[in-house]
Short mmCIF file of C-alpha atoms in Angstrom, two decimals:
data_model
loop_
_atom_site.label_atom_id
_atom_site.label_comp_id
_atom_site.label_asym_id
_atom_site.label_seq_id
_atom_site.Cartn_x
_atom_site.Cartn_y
_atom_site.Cartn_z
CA UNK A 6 90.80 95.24 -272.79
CA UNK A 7 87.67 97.47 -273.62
CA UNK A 8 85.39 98.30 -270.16
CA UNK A 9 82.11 98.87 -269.67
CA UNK A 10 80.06 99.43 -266.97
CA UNK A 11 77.24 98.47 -266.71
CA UNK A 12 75.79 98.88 -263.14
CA UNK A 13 74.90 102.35 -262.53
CA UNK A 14 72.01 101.23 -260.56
CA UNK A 15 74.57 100.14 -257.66
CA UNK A 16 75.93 103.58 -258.23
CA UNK A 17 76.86 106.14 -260.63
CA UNK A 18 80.28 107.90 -260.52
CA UNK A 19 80.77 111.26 -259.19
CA UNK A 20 80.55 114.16 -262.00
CA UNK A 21 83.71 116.35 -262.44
CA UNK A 22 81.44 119.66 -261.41
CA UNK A 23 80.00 118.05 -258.61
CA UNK A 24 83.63 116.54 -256.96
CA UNK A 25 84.76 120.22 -257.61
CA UNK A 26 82.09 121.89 -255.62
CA UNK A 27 82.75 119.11 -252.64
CA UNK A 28 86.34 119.82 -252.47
CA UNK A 29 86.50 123.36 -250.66
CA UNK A 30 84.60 121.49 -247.66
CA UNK A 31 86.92 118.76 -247.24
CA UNK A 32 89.83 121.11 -247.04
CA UNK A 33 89.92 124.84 -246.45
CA UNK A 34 85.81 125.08 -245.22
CA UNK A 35 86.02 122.79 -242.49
CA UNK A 36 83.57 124.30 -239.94
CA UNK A 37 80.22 122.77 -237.97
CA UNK A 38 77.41 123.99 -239.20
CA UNK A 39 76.60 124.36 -235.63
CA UNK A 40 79.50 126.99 -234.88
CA UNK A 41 78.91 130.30 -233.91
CA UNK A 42 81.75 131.55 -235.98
CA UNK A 43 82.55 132.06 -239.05
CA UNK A 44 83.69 129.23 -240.03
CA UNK A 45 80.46 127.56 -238.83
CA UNK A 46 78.87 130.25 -240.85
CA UNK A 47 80.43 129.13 -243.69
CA UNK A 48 79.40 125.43 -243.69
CA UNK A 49 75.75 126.39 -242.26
CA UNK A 50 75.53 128.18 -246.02
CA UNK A 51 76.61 125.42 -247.39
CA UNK A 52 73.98 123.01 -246.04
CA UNK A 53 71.26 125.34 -246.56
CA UNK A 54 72.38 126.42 -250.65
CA UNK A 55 72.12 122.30 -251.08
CA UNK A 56 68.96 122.02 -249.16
CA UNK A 57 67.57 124.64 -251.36
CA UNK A 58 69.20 122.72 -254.54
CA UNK A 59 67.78 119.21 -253.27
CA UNK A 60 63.92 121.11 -252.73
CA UNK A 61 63.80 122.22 -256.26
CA UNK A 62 64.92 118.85 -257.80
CA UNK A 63 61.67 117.50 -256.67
CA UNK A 64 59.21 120.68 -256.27
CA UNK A 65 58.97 120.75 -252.59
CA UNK A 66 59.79 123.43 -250.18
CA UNK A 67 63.99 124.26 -248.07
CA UNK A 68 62.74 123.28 -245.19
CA UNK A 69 60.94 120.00 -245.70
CA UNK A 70 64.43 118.45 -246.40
CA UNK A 71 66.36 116.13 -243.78
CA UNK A 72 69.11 115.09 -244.36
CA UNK A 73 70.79 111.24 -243.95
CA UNK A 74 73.32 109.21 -244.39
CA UNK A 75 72.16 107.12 -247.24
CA UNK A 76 68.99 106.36 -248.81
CA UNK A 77 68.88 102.89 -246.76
CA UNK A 78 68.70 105.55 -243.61
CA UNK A 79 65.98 107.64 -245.31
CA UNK A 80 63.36 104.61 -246.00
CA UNK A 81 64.35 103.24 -242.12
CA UNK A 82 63.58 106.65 -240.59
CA UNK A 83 60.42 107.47 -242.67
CA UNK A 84 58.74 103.68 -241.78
CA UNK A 85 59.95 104.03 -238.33
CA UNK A 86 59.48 107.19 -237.42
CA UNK A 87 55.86 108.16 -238.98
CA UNK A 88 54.39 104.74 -237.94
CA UNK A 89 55.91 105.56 -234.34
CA UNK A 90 54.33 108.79 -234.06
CA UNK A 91 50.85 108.00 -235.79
CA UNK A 92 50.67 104.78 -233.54
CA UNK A 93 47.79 106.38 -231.38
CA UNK A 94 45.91 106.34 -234.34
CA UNK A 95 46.75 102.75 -235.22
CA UNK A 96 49.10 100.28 -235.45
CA UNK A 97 48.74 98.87 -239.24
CA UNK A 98 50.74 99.30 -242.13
CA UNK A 99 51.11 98.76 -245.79
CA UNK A 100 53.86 97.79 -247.98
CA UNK A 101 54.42 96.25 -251.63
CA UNK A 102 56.21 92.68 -252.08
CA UNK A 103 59.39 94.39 -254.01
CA UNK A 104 60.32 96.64 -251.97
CA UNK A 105 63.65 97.67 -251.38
CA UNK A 106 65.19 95.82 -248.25
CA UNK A 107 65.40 99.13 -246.21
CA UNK A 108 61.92 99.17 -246.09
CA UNK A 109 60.80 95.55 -246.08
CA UNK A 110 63.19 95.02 -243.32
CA UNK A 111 62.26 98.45 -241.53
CA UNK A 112 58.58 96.82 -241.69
CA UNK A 113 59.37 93.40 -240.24
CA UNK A 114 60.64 95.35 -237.82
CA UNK A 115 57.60 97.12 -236.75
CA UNK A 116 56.09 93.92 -236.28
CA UNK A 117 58.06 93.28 -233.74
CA UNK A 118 56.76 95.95 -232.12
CA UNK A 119 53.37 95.07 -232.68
CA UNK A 120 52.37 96.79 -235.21
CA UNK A 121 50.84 94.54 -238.72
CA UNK A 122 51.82 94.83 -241.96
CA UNK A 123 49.75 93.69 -245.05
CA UNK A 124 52.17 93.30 -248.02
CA UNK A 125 50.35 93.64 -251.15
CA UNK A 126 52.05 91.95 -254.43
CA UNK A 127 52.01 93.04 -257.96
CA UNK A 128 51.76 91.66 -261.26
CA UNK A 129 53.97 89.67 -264.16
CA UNK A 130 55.28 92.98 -265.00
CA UNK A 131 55.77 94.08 -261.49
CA UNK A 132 53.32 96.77 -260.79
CA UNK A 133 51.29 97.81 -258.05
CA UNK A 134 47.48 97.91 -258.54
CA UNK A 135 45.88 101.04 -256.74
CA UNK A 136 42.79 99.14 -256.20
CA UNK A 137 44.68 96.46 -255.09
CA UNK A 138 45.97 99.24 -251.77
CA UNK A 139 42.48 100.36 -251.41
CA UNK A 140 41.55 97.22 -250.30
CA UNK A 141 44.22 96.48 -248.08
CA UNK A 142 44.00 100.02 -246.29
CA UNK A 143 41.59 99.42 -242.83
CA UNK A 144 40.12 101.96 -240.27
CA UNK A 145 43.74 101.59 -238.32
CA UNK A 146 46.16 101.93 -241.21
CA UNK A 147 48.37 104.54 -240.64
CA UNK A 148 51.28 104.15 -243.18
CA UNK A 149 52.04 102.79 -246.70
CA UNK A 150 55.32 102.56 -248.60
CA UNK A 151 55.11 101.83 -252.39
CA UNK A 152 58.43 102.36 -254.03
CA UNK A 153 58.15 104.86 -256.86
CA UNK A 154 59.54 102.50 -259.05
CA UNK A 155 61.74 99.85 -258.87
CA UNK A 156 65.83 99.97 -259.67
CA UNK A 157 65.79 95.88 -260.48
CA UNK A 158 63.35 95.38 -263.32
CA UNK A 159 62.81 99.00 -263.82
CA UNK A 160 58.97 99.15 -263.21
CA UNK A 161 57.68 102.76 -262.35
CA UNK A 162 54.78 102.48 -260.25
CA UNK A 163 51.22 104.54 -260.34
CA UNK A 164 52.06 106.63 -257.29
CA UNK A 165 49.77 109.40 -257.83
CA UNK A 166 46.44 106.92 -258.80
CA UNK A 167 47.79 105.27 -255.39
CA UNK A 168 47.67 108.65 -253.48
CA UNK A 169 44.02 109.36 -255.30
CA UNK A 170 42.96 106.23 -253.67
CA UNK A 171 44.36 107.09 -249.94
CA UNK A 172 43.44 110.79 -250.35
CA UNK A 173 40.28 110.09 -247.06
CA UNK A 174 41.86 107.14 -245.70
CA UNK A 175 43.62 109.56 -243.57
CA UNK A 176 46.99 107.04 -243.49
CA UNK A 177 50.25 109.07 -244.47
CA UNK A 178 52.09 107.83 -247.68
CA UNK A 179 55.38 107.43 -248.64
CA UNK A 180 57.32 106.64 -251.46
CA UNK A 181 61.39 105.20 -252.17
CA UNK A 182 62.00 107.23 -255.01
CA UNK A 183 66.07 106.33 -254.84
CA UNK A 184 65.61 105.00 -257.83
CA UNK A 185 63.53 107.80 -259.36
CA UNK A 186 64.59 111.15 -258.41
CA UNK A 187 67.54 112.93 -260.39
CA UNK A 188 66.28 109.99 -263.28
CA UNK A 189 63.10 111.28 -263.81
CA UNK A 190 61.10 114.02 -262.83
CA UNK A 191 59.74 113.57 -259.42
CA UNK A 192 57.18 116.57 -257.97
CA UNK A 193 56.01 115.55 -254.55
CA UNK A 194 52.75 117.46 -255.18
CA UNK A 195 52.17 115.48 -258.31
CA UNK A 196 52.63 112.87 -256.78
CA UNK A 197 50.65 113.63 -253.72
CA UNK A 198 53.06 111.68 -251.40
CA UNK A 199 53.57 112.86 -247.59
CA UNK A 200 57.29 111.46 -247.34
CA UNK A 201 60.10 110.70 -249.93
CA UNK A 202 63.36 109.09 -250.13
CA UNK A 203 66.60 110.09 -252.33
CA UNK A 204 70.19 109.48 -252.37
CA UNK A 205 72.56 111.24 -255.27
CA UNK A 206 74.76 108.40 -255.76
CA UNK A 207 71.93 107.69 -258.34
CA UNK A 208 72.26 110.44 -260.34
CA UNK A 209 75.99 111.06 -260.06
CA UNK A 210 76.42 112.39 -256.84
CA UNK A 211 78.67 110.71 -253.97
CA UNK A 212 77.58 107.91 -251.68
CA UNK A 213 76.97 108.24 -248.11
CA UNK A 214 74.17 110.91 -248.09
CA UNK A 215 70.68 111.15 -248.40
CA UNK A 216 67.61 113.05 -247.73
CA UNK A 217 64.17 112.42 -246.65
CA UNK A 218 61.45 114.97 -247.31
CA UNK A 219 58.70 115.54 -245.46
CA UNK A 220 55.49 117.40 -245.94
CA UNK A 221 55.43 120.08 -243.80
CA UNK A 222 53.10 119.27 -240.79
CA UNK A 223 53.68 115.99 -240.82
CA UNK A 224 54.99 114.70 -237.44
CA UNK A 225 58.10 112.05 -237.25
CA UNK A 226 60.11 110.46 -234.79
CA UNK A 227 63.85 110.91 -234.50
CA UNK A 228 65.45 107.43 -233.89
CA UNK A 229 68.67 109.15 -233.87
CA UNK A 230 69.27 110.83 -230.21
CA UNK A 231 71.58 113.69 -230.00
CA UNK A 232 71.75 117.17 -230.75
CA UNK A 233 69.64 119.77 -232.61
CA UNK A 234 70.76 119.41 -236.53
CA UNK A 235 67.85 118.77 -239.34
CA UNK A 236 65.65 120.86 -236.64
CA UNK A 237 66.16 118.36 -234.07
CA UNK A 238 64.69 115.85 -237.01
CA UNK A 239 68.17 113.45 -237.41
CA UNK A 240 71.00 114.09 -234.90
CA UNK A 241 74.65 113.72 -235.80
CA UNK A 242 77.38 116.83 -237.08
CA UNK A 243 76.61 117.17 -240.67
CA UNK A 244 78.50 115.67 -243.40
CA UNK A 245 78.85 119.41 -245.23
CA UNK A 246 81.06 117.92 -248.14
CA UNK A 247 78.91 115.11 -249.22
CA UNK A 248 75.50 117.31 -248.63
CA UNK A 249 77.23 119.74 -250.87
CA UNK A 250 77.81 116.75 -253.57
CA UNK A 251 74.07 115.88 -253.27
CA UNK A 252 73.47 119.68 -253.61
CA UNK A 253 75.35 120.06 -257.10
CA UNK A 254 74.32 116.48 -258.67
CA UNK A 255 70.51 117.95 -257.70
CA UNK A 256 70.98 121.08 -259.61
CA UNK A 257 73.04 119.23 -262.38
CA UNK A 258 69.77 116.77 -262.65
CA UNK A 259 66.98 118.62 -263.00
CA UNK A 260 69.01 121.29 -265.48
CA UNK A 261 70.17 118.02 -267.87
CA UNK A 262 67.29 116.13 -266.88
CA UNK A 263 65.42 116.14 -270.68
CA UNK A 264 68.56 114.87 -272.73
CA UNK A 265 69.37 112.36 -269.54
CA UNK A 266 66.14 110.54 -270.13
CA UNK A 267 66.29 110.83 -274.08
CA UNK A 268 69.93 108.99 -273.86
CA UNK A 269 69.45 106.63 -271.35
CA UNK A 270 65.96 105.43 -272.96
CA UNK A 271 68.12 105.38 -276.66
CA UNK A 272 70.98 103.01 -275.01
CA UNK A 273 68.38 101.03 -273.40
CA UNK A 274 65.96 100.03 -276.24
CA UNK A 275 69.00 99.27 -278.65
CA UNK A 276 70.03 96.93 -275.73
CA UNK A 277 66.89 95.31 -274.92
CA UNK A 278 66.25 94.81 -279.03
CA UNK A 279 69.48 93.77 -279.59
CA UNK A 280 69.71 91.36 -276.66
CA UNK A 281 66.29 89.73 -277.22
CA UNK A 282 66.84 88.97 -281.01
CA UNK A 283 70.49 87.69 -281.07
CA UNK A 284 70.01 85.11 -277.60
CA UNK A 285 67.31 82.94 -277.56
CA UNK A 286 65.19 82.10 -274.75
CA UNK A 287 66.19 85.23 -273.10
CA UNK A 288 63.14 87.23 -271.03
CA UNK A 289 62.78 90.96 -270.37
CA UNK A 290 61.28 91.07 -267.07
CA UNK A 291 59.47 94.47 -265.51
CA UNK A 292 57.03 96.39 -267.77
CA UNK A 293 58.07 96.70 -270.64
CA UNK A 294 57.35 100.75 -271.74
CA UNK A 295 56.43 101.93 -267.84
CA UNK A 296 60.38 101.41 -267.14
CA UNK A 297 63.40 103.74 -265.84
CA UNK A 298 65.13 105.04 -269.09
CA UNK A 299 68.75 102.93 -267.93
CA UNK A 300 67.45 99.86 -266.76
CA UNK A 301 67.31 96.56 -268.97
CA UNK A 302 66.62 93.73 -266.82
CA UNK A 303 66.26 90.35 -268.04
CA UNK A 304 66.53 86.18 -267.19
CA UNK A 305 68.44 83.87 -269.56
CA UNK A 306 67.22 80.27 -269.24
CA UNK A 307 69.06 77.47 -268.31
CA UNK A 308 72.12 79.00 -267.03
CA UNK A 309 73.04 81.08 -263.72
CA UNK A 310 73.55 84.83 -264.07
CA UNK A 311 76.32 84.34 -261.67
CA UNK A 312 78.42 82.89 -263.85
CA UNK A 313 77.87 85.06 -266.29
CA UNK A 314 78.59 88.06 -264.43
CA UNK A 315 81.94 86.46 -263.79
CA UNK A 316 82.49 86.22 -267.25
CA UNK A 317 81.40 89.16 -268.61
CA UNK A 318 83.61 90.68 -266.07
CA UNK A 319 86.06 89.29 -267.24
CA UNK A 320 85.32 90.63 -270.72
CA UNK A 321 85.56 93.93 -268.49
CA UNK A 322 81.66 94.41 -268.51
CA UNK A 323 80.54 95.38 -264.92
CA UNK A 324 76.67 94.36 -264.71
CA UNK A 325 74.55 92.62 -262.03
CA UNK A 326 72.11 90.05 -261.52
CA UNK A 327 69.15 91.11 -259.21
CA UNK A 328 69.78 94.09 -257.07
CA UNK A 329 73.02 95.24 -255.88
CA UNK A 330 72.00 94.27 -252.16
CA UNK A 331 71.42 90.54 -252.80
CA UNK A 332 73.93 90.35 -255.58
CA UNK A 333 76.65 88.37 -252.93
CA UNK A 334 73.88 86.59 -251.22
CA UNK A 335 73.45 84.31 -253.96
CA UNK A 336 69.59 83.88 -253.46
CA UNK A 337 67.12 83.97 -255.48
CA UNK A 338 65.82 87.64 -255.36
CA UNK A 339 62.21 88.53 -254.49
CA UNK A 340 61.37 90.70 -257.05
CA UNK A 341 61.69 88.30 -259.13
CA UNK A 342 59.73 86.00 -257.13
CA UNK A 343 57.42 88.69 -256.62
CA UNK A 344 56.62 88.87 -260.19
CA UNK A 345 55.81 85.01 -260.43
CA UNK A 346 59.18 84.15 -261.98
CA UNK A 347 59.97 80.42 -261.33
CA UNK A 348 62.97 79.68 -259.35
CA UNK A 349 64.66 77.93 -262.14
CA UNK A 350 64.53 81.02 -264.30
CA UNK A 351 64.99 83.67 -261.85
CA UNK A 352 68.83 82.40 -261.04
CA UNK A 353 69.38 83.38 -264.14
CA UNK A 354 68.85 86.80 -263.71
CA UNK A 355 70.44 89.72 -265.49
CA UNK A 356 70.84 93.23 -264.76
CA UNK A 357 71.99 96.33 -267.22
CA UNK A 358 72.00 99.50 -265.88
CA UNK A 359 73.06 102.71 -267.71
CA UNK A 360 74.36 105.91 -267.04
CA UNK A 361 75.52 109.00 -268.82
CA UNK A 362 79.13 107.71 -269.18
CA UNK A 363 77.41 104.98 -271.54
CA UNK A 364 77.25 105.14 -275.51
CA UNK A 365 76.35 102.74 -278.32
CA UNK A 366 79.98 101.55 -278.58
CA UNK A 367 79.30 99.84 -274.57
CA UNK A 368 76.03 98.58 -275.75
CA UNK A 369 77.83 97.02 -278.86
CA UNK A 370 80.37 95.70 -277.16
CA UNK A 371 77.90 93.62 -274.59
CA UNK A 372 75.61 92.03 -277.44
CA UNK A 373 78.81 90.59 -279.15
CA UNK A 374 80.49 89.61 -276.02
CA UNK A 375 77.26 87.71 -274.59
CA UNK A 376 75.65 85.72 -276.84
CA UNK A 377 79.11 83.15 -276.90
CA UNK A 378 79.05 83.53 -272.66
CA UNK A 379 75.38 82.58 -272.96
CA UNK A 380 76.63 79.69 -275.61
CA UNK A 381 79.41 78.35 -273.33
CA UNK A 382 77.38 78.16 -270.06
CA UNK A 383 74.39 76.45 -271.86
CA UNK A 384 76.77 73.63 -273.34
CA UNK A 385 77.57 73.14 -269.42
CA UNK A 386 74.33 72.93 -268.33
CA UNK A 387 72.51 70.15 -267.64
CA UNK A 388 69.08 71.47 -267.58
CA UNK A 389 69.86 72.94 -271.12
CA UNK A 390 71.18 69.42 -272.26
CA UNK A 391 67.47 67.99 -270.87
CA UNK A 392 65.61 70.91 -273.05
CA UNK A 393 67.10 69.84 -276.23
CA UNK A 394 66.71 66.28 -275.53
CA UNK A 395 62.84 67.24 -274.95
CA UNK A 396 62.55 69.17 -278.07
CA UNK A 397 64.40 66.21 -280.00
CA UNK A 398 61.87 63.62 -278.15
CA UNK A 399 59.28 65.90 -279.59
CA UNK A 400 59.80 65.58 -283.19
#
């Protein structure tokens, strides 16, 4: 049976060069970076050739890198920790309604706390209106999160008109950019963000790492307590293999970053034509040029993408319907709400996501293998059956 895979937005495999520069950690170059020895000396390199690596991906400086455990850990630390040390200043923050969970959920939590959060929503095509977070920001406001853009429907947001807008509000800004960074080029100063999220499982690197940068000067709040490591910034012996991994799949990024974007934008047009012309009543949500170059998000009416995925996997096509975080919870996903899709439409939501292991031949393979799931399902369904007796009714 011919595979596909189809949802690199969950995560991308590991690249041959970057499992190869991992490997010497995990066996012969074993030491904490914390040692006084050589061995210690060894890893401490290690971390500090990938911090370089991880600075230059996104045109910021060694030593404004921490690094985490995952993305997820990056968003909860930068919400948590700059609104906990700018909280003299204020106790209000803003966020965006499609958000990634790590930092919805890190907000709700600073409610708790006492802190408010205004979340500010977007429009049909899921963007964020700067105007829209100039009006929300308020003499106490001392944080907002917009996502650089977002790994569901593929929407890249205006984060440097956003930072224009904040530039004398005096609240700190940061952006998610796990779905960005090692996709597209990300420059922090562009950008004019104070904080920034990444993990490398994105763009090929392995899981369980991440970084958070932060503009140098800006003050944080460790919520891990321990020792010294990331300058007394995050606590906790370093993973040196997977930092190493993030290291390698940053240099490997912004090297093949030009032909990256050129494939992943060819795969995903031919997908999103050939998907829209040969299903009916099949809509491409998130905007629909201002997009990540592998994502081709869509909803096909009347049926549940559920089902679907189950049989497209068994076709051996791995995809996903709303993001891979909500994918088991078998809701209907906020984004998608977010973006004023109706309920009814939204459960039938689909998700492609390519990657660099993709070709034509995948792509192919999905728009002949769909169209008959999509038949199947809609001959099952009964709000499909009441459409067509409507349209009969009508003539």
């Amino acid at each position: 049976m011919k595979r596909a895979y189809l949802d690199n937005a969950a995560t991308t495999t590991i690249l041959p060069q970057v499992l190869e520069a991992m490997l010497p950690y995990l066996k012969d170059h074993y030491g904490n970076p914390q040692s006084l020895h050589l061995w210690g000396d060894e890893a401490r390199e290690a971390v500090d050739h990938a911090r370089g690596k991880v600075a230059a991906l996104i045109g910021a400086q060694p030593e404004e890198i921490i690094f985490t455990g995952s993305g997820t850990e990056a968003n909860n630390f930068a919400i948590k920790g700059l609104a906990l040390a700018q909280q003299s200043k204020g106790k209000h923050a803003v966020t965006s309604a499609i958000e990634h969970f790590s930092v919805l959920h890190s907000a709700r939590t600073l409610e708790k706390w006492g802190f408010e959060v205004t979340q500010i929503p977007v429009d049909k095509q899921g963007l964020v209106d700067p105007e829209e977070v100039a009006k929300s920001i308020r003499e106490d406001t001392i944080l907002v999160s917009i996502m650089h853009a977002n790994g569901e429907v593929g929407t890249i947001q205006p984060i440097a008109e956003i930072a224009k807008v904040m530039k004398k509000t005096g609240a700190l800004f940061h952006t998610d950019a796990v779905a960005t960074a090692g996709t597209i080029p990300v420059d922090v100063k562009e950008l004019g963000v104070d904080a920034l999220s990444l993990t490398p499982n994105q763009f090929y690197g392995p899981k369980g790492v991440g970084a958070l940068w932060l503009k140098k000067g800006v003050r944080i709040i460790p919520f891990l307590d321990g020792g010294v490591q990331e300058g007394g910034r995050r606590a906790g012996t370093e993973n040196v293999p997977a930092i190493v991994g993030l290291g390698k799949a940053a240099e490997l990024a912004k090297e093949e970053m030009a032909y990256r974007m050129a494939h992943l934008s060819a795969l995903r047009d031919r997908l999103i034509g050939g998907l829209l012309s040969g299903i009916e009543h099949a809509i491409l949500t998130g905007h629909p040029t201002q997009r990540l170059p592998g994502i081709a998000s869509f909803c096909i009416e009347f049926i549940e993408g559920e089902s679907m995925l189950m049989l497209l996997s068994h076709q051996g096509i791995a995809a996903s319907s709303g993001s891979a975080c909500t994918s088991r919870a078998l809701k209907t996903s906020h984004v998608l709400t977010a973006i004023g899709v109706p309920p009814e439409i939204a459960q039938g939501s689909l998700l492609f996501s390519l990657g660099l292991n993709n070709s034509e031949e995948d792509v192919d393979y999905l728009l002949e293998v769909l169209p008959p799931i999509v038949d199947r399902l809609r001959q099952m369904s009964p709000l499909y059956a009441k459409f067509l007796k409507g349209q009969q009714g009508g003539r």
